[in-house]
Amino acid sequence: MKIVDAKVIVCSPGRNFVTLKLTTEDGVHGLGDATLNGRELAVAAYLQEHLVPLLIGRDARRIEDTWHYLYKGAYWRGGPVTMTAIAAVDTALWDIQGKALGVPVYQLLGGRARDSVMVYGHAHGDDVEETVASVARFVAAGYKAVRAQSGIPGLAATYGVAVAHSATTVGKSYEPAVRGLPVESLWSTEKYLETVPRLFARVRQELGADVHLLHDVHHRLTPNEAARLGKELEPYHLFWMEDPVPAESQESFRLIRRHTTTPIAVGEVFSSIYDCQQLIQEQLIDYVRATVVHAGGLTHLRRIAHLAELHHVRTGCHGATDLSPVCMAAALHFDLSVHNFGIQEYLPHNDDTDRVFPHAYTFADGAMHPGEAPGLGVDIDEALAATFPYQRAYLPVNRKLDGTLHSW
Ligand code: GCO
Ligand code: MG
């Protein structure tokens, strides 16, 4: 089953997506997401210039061998661009294999380990009360788990709080990438730490103990500040506190861990098992957020999950709207099949994106299912995609009140 064609498709139905489409001599095609938000064309060029020539003529069934060929064969290992490109190839090969055998990909991954996949949605509001109302709408819509982010008094814009009125809509996609040059937001750790415990006190008071509550710190704190926040949130029993500190130094998490039992989730920016090996082996985290597109595809993500399983760490795949429906489909096959699944992040894409990427996955009662279509169950309408050309876009940057650049 030789690969005879490999196409890199860049489109922007509301935001940029890079998709790899591989076709075999039998006419079977497979898709892989290759989107790296704000750095899309670097991955497109990596695929087009460096990987496509290696793929033509290869046997599409040799998924494991191809993974190592691309990883070890590059000599330069790892990093988000390389690993996103490898992920796209790997995902497309699993898709082809499923279609060739006539089964959904999860059947190739060991079959279903659960009936469906619990997801969490994003509630947010300009202030605490608006955010509480937004969480309530998610609960009323059937969500069992909700991430809550509130605007911070004294700061004009806050991570996780989308502009104007979108807090009133359940499941509406939150689009942090901005076309044109990066916008700058302002940050104050003091104001943030004062607001977040009040937010969760109010959410629990209004909505009771049943709903799973999550919060994303988005890499903004020091280990000691994160330890304080984790401690102050303990009475509200969060499902997780996400990315409390930047994770370049994995040992930072020892300090947080020593001080709080609030569960910790990390890893949406990780591209390989080596980024989280220490976090997992020392049990410094509870959930690993690596996902298919940025962590080397299904082949490598499963390795991360298997290591995590040995150390009581569960999965919680990143699922923001900058990950295309191709990644979402692949993540759902992974989630359904892996034993130590924890939760899946879910933000619905806009209508144009759903039309460009028709898909078999479904959402009901706070959970998702990848569907029973052979392969991943997702396609791309190339003609429609061509009507949405690439537009340069950046993620925001963040400065402290005195102008110092901070993590966004
Ligand atoms: C999340 C993430 C996103 C990222 C975005 C970057 O938890 O969903 O933090 O909001 O910021 O995916 O591209
Ligand atoms: Mg996050």
Coordinates of C-alpha atoms and ligand atoms in Angstrom, one line a residue:
M1 CA 0.0 0.0 0.0
K2 CA 2.4 2.7 -1.3
I3 CA 1.9 6.4 -0.6
V4 CA 1.6 8.1 -4.0
D5 CA 0.6 11.6 -3.1
A6 CA 1.1 13.9 -0.2
K7 CA -0.5 17.3 -0.1
V8 CA -0.2 20.1 2.5
I9 CA -3.4 22.1 2.7
V10 CA -3.4 25.5 4.5
C11 CA -6.8 27.2 5.1
S12 CA -8.3 29.8 7.4
P13 CA -12.1 29.3 7.9
G14 CA -12.0 31.7 10.9
R15 CA -8.5 30.7 12.0
N16 CA -5.6 29.0 10.3
F17 CA -5.3 25.2 9.9
V18 CA -2.6 23.1 8.3
T19 CA -3.7 19.7 7.1
L20 CA -1.6 16.8 5.6
K21 CA -3.5 14.6 3.1
L22 CA -1.8 11.3 2.1
T23 CA -3.1 9.2 -0.7
T24 CA -2.1 5.6 -1.4
E25 CA -1.9 3.7 -4.7
D26 CA -5.2 2.0 -3.8
G27 CA -6.9 5.5 -3.7
V28 CA -7.3 5.5 0.1
H29 CA -6.6 8.8 1.7
G30 CA -5.7 9.8 5.3
L31 CA -5.6 13.2 7.1
G32 CA -3.3 14.6 9.8
D33 CA -3.6 17.9 11.6
A34 CA -0.4 19.9 11.4
T35 CA -1.6 23.2 13.0
L36 CA 0.8 25.1 15.3
N37 CA -1.0 28.2 16.3
G38 CA 0.9 31.4 15.2
R39 CA 3.7 29.4 13.5
E40 CA 1.6 27.5 10.9
L41 CA 3.8 28.0 7.9
A42 CA 6.9 26.7 9.6
V43 CA 5.2 23.3 9.9
A44 CA 3.7 23.5 6.4
A45 CA 7.3 24.1 5.0
Y46 CA 8.8 21.4 7.1
L47 CA 6.2 19.0 5.7
Q48 CA 6.4 20.2 2.1
E49 CA 10.1 20.6 1.8
H50 CA 11.5 17.9 4.1
L51 CA 8.9 15.1 4.7
V52 CA 6.8 14.8 1.6
P53 CA 9.8 13.7 -0.5
L54 CA 10.5 10.9 2.1
L55 CA 6.8 9.7 2.1
I56 CA 6.3 9.1 -1.6
G57 CA 6.7 5.4 -2.3
R58 CA 6.7 4.4 1.4
D59 CA 4.4 1.6 2.6
A60 CA 1.5 3.4 4.4
R61 CA 1.1 0.4 6.8
R62 CA 4.5 0.8 8.4
I63 CA 3.3 3.3 11.0
E64 CA 5.8 2.6 13.7
D65 CA 8.8 2.4 11.3
T66 CA 7.8 5.7 9.7
W67 CA 7.6 7.4 13.0
H68 CA 11.1 6.4 13.9
Y69 CA 12.4 7.1 10.4
L70 CA 11.2 10.7 10.7
Y71 CA 12.2 11.2 14.3
K72 CA 15.6 9.6 14.3
G73 CA 16.3 10.2 10.7
A74 CA 16.1 14.0 11.2
Y75 CA 19.1 13.9 13.6
W76 CA 17.6 17.1 15.2
R77 CA 15.1 15.6 17.6
G78 CA 12.0 17.0 19.1
G79 CA 10.6 20.6 19.3
P80 CA 7.1 21.7 18.4
V81 CA 7.7 22.2 14.6
T82 CA 9.3 18.8 14.0
M83 CA 6.9 16.9 16.3
T84 CA 3.8 18.6 14.8
A85 CA 5.0 17.6 11.3
I86 CA 5.7 14.0 12.5
A87 CA 2.3 14.0 14.2
A88 CA 0.5 14.9 10.9
V89 CA 2.1 12.0 9.1
D90 CA 1.4 9.6 11.9
T91 CA -2.2 10.6 12.2
A92 CA -2.8 10.3 8.5
L93 CA -1.3 6.8 8.5
W94 CA -3.6 5.6 11.3
D95 CA -6.5 7.1 9.3
I96 CA -5.4 5.2 6.2
Q97 CA -5.0 2.0 8.1
G98 CA -8.4 2.2 9.6
K99 CA -10.0 2.9 6.3
A100 CA -8.1 0.1 4.6
L101 CA -9.3 -2.3 7.2
G102 CA -12.8 -0.8 7.4
V103 CA -12.7 -0.1 11.1
P104 CA -12.7 3.1 13.2
V105 CA -9.2 3.9 14.5
Y106 CA -10.1 3.2 18.2
Q107 CA -10.5 -0.4 17.2
L108 CA -6.9 -0.5 16.1
L109 CA -5.8 1.0 19.4
G110 CA -7.2 -1.8 21.5
G111 CA -10.9 -1.1 21.3
R112 CA -13.2 0.9 23.5
A113 CA -12.2 1.2 27.1
R114 CA -15.3 3.2 28.0
D115 CA -18.7 4.1 26.4
S116 CA -17.9 7.8 25.7
V117 CA -15.5 10.5 26.6
M118 CA -16.2 13.1 29.3
V119 CA -15.4 16.6 28.0
Y120 CA -15.1 20.0 29.7
G121 CA -16.3 23.3 28.2
H122 CA -15.1 26.9 28.8
A123 CA -17.2 29.2 30.9
H124 CA -16.1 32.8 31.3
G125 CA -17.3 36.2 32.1
D126 CA -16.1 39.7 32.7
D127 CA -16.5 39.4 36.4
V128 CA -17.1 36.7 39.0
E129 CA -20.9 36.8 38.8
E130 CA -21.0 36.7 35.0
T131 CA -18.7 33.7 35.2
V132 CA -20.9 31.9 37.7
A133 CA -23.9 32.4 35.4
S134 CA -21.8 31.1 32.5
V135 CA -20.9 27.9 34.4
A136 CA -24.6 27.5 35.3
R137 CA -25.5 27.5 31.6
F138 CA -22.9 24.8 30.8
V139 CA -24.4 22.7 33.6
A140 CA -27.9 23.2 32.3
A141 CA -26.7 22.1 28.9
G142 CA -25.5 18.8 30.3
Y143 CA -21.8 19.4 30.8
K144 CA -20.4 17.4 33.7
A145 CA -17.2 19.4 33.8
V146 CA -16.6 23.1 33.2
R147 CA -13.5 25.3 33.1
A148 CA -14.1 28.7 34.8
Q149 CA -12.1 31.9 33.9
S150 CA -13.1 35.3 35.2
G151 CA -12.1 38.8 34.2
I152 CA -9.9 40.4 36.9
P153 CA -10.9 43.8 38.3
G154 CA -8.4 46.4 37.2
L155 CA -7.1 44.4 34.2
A156 CA -8.6 45.2 30.8
A157 CA -8.3 41.8 29.3
T158 CA -7.7 38.4 30.9
Y159 CA -6.7 35.0 29.4
G160 CA -9.7 32.8 28.8
V161 CA -12.3 35.7 28.8
A162 CA -13.3 36.3 25.2
V163 CA -14.4 39.8 24.1
A164 CA -18.0 41.0 24.3
H165 CA -21.0 38.9 25.2
S166 CA -19.7 35.5 24.2
A167 CA -20.1 34.4 27.9
T168 CA -23.8 34.2 27.2
T169 CA -23.4 31.4 24.7
V170 CA -22.8 27.8 25.8
G171 CA -20.0 26.1 23.9
K172 CA -19.2 29.1 21.7
S173 CA -15.6 28.9 20.4
Y174 CA -13.0 31.1 22.0
E175 CA -10.6 32.4 19.5
P176 CA -7.4 33.8 21.1
A177 CA -5.4 34.1 17.9
V178 CA -5.5 37.6 16.5
R179 CA -5.1 38.5 12.8
G180 CA -2.5 41.2 12.4
L181 CA 0.2 41.8 14.9
P182 CA -0.1 40.4 18.5
V183 CA -2.3 42.3 20.9
E184 CA -0.8 43.0 24.3
S185 CA -2.7 42.3 27.5
L186 CA -1.8 43.4 31.1
W187 CA -1.1 41.2 34.0
S188 CA -1.1 41.5 37.8
T189 CA -0.4 38.4 39.9
E190 CA -1.7 40.2 43.0
K191 CA -5.1 41.1 41.4
Y192 CA -5.4 37.6 39.9
L193 CA -4.6 35.8 43.2
E194 CA -7.2 37.9 44.9
T195 CA -10.0 37.1 42.4
V196 CA -9.7 33.3 41.7
P197 CA -10.5 31.9 45.1
R198 CA -13.6 34.2 45.3
L199 CA -14.7 32.9 41.9
F200 CA -14.6 29.3 43.0
A201 CA -16.2 30.0 46.3
R202 CA -19.2 31.5 44.5
V203 CA -19.4 28.8 41.8
R204 CA -19.6 26.0 44.5
Q205 CA -22.1 28.1 46.5
E206 CA -24.4 28.4 43.4
L207 CA -23.8 25.0 41.8
G208 CA -23.0 22.6 44.5
A209 CA -20.5 19.8 44.7
D210 CA -21.3 17.7 41.7
V211 CA -20.0 19.6 38.7
H212 CA -16.3 19.1 38.0
L213 CA -14.5 22.5 38.0
L214 CA -11.3 23.3 36.2
H215 CA -9.1 26.4 36.0
D216 CA -6.3 27.4 33.7
V217 CA -3.5 29.5 35.2
H218 CA -1.9 29.7 31.7
H219 CA 1.8 29.5 32.9
R220 CA 1.5 32.8 34.8
L221 CA 2.7 32.1 38.4
T222 CA 5.9 31.2 40.2
P223 CA 6.0 27.8 42.1
N224 CA 5.4 29.5 45.4
E225 CA 2.5 31.6 44.1
A226 CA 1.0 28.5 42.5
A227 CA 1.3 26.6 45.8
R228 CA -0.6 29.4 47.6
L229 CA -3.3 29.4 44.9
G230 CA -3.6 25.6 45.1
K231 CA -4.0 25.7 48.9
E232 CA -6.6 28.4 48.7
L233 CA -8.6 26.4 46.2
E234 CA -8.6 23.2 48.2
P235 CA -12.0 23.7 49.8
Y236 CA -13.6 23.9 46.3
H237 CA -12.2 20.5 45.2
L238 CA -11.1 21.4 41.7
F239 CA -10.8 18.7 39.1
W240 CA -7.6 20.4 38.1
M241 CA -5.5 23.6 38.2
E242 CA -3.9 23.8 34.8
D243 CA -0.4 25.1 33.8
P244 CA 0.2 26.8 37.2
V245 CA 3.9 27.7 36.2
P246 CA 5.8 27.5 32.9
A247 CA 7.0 23.9 32.7
E248 CA 10.5 24.3 31.2
S249 CA 11.9 23.3 34.6
Q250 CA 10.0 20.2 35.7
E251 CA 11.4 20.3 39.2
S252 CA 9.4 23.5 39.9
F253 CA 6.4 21.2 40.4
R254 CA 8.0 19.6 43.5
L255 CA 7.5 22.8 45.4
I256 CA 3.8 23.1 44.4
R257 CA 3.2 19.5 45.1
R258 CA 4.7 19.8 48.6
H259 CA 2.1 22.4 49.5
T260 CA -1.2 21.5 48.0
T261 CA -3.5 18.6 47.1
T262 CA -5.3 20.5 44.3
P263 CA -4.7 18.3 41.3
I264 CA -2.3 19.7 38.6
A265 CA -2.6 19.4 34.8
V266 CA 0.2 20.3 32.5
G267 CA 1.3 19.7 29.0
E268 CA -0.6 21.4 26.2
V269 CA 2.8 22.8 24.9
F270 CA 4.7 19.6 25.3
S271 CA 6.0 17.9 22.2
S272 CA 7.5 14.7 23.5
I273 CA 7.6 12.3 26.3
Y274 CA 10.9 13.8 27.4
D275 CA 9.1 17.1 28.3
C276 CA 7.0 15.3 31.0
Q277 CA 9.1 12.2 31.9
Q278 CA 10.2 13.7 35.3
L279 CA 6.7 15.1 36.0
I280 CA 5.2 11.7 35.5
Q281 CA 7.8 9.5 37.1
E282 CA 8.0 11.7 40.2
Q283 CA 4.1 11.9 40.3
L284 CA 4.4 15.7 40.3
I285 CA 1.2 16.1 38.2
D286 CA -2.2 14.4 38.0
Y287 CA -3.1 15.0 34.3
V288 CA -0.9 15.2 31.2
R289 CA -2.4 17.5 28.6
A290 CA -0.3 16.6 25.6
T291 CA -2.4 15.9 22.5
V292 CA -2.1 14.2 19.1
V293 CA -1.1 17.2 16.9
H294 CA 1.7 18.6 19.1
A295 CA 3.1 15.5 20.6
G296 CA 4.1 13.3 17.7
G297 CA 0.7 11.8 16.8
L298 CA -1.2 8.8 18.1
T299 CA 1.9 6.6 18.2
H300 CA 3.9 8.9 20.5
L301 CA 0.9 10.1 22.6
R302 CA 0.1 6.5 23.5
R303 CA 3.7 6.1 24.7
I304 CA 3.2 9.1 27.0
A305 CA -0.2 7.7 28.2
H306 CA 1.3 4.3 29.0
L307 CA 4.2 5.8 31.0
A308 CA 1.6 8.0 32.8
E309 CA -0.5 5.0 33.6
L310 CA 2.4 3.4 35.6
H311 CA 2.5 6.5 37.8
H312 CA -1.3 7.2 38.4
V313 CA -1.3 10.1 36.0
R314 CA -4.3 10.4 33.7
T315 CA -4.8 12.1 30.3
G316 CA -6.5 15.4 29.6
C317 CA -5.9 16.2 26.0
H318 CA -5.7 19.9 24.9
G319 CA -8.7 20.6 22.7
A320 CA -8.8 24.4 22.0
T321 CA -10.1 25.6 18.6
D322 CA -6.6 26.0 17.2
L323 CA -6.5 22.2 17.0
S324 CA -8.4 21.2 13.9
P325 CA -11.3 18.8 13.7
V326 CA -8.8 16.3 12.4
C327 CA -6.9 16.5 15.7
M328 CA -10.2 16.4 17.7
A329 CA -11.2 13.2 15.9
A330 CA -7.8 11.6 16.6
A331 CA -7.9 12.7 20.2
L332 CA -11.4 11.1 20.7
H333 CA -10.2 7.7 19.3
F334 CA -7.2 7.9 21.7
D335 CA -9.5 9.0 24.6
L336 CA -11.9 6.2 24.0
S337 CA -9.2 3.5 23.9
V338 CA -6.6 4.5 26.5
H339 CA -7.1 3.0 30.0
N340 CA -6.0 6.1 32.0
F341 CA -8.2 8.6 30.2
G342 CA -9.1 11.5 32.5
I343 CA -11.0 14.1 30.5
Q344 CA -11.0 15.8 27.1
E345 CA -11.2 19.6 26.5
Y346 CA -13.8 20.5 23.9
L347 CA -14.6 23.8 22.2
P348 CA -16.8 23.6 19.2
H349 CA -15.4 25.0 16.0
N350 CA -17.2 27.7 14.1
D351 CA -19.6 26.6 11.3
D352 CA -17.2 27.3 8.4
T353 CA -14.6 25.0 10.1
D354 CA -17.2 22.3 10.5
R355 CA -18.1 22.6 6.8
V356 CA -14.5 22.4 5.7
F357 CA -13.9 19.4 7.9
P358 CA -17.1 17.2 7.9
H359 CA -16.8 14.8 10.8
A360 CA -18.4 11.8 12.4
Y361 CA -17.8 12.7 16.1
T362 CA -20.7 13.7 18.2
F363 CA -21.4 15.5 21.5
A364 CA -24.3 14.6 23.9
D365 CA -24.8 14.9 27.6
G366 CA -21.4 16.3 28.4
A367 CA -19.6 13.6 26.5
M368 CA -18.2 12.8 23.0
H369 CA -17.8 9.9 20.8
P370 CA -15.6 9.5 17.7
G371 CA -18.3 7.7 15.7
E372 CA -18.1 4.4 13.8
A373 CA -16.8 5.6 10.4
P374 CA -13.7 3.8 9.2
G375 CA -10.5 5.6 10.0
L376 CA -10.7 8.8 12.0
G377 CA -14.1 9.7 10.6
V378 CA -13.1 13.2 9.4
D379 CA -12.6 14.6 5.9
I380 CA -11.6 17.8 4.2
D381 CA -13.6 19.7 1.5
E382 CA -10.6 20.9 -0.5
A383 CA -12.6 23.2 -2.8
L384 CA -14.2 24.9 0.2
A385 CA -10.9 25.1 2.1
A386 CA -9.4 27.0 -0.9
T387 CA -12.0 29.7 -0.5
F388 CA -10.5 30.5 3.0
P389 CA -6.9 31.5 2.3
Y390 CA -4.2 31.7 5.0
Q391 CA -4.1 34.9 7.0
R392 CA -1.1 35.7 9.3
A393 CA -2.2 35.6 12.9
Y394 CA -0.5 35.7 16.3
L395 CA -1.3 34.7 19.9
P396 CA -1.4 37.7 22.3
V397 CA 1.6 38.7 24.5
N398 CA 1.3 39.8 28.1
R399 CA 3.0 42.5 30.1
K400 CA 3.0 43.2 33.9
L401 CA 1.7 46.6 35.0
D402 CA 5.2 48.1 34.9
G403 CA 5.7 47.0 31.3
T404 CA 7.8 43.9 31.9
L405 CA 7.1 41.1 29.4
H406 CA 5.4 38.1 31.1
S407 CA 4.2 34.7 30.0
W408 CA 0.9 34.9 28.1
Ligands
GCO1 C1 -6.4 25.7 26.6 C2 -5.2 26.5 26.1 C3 -5.5 27.4 24.9 C4 -4.2 27.9 24.4 C5 -4.2 27.9 22.9 C6 -2.9 28.3 22.3 O1 -6.3 25.3 27.8 O2 -7.3 25.5 25.9 O3 -4.5 27.2 27.1 O4 -6.4 28.5 25.3 O5 -3.9 29.2 24.9 O6 -4.6 26.7 22.4 O7 -2.8 28.1 21.0
MG2 MG -4.5 25.8 28.7

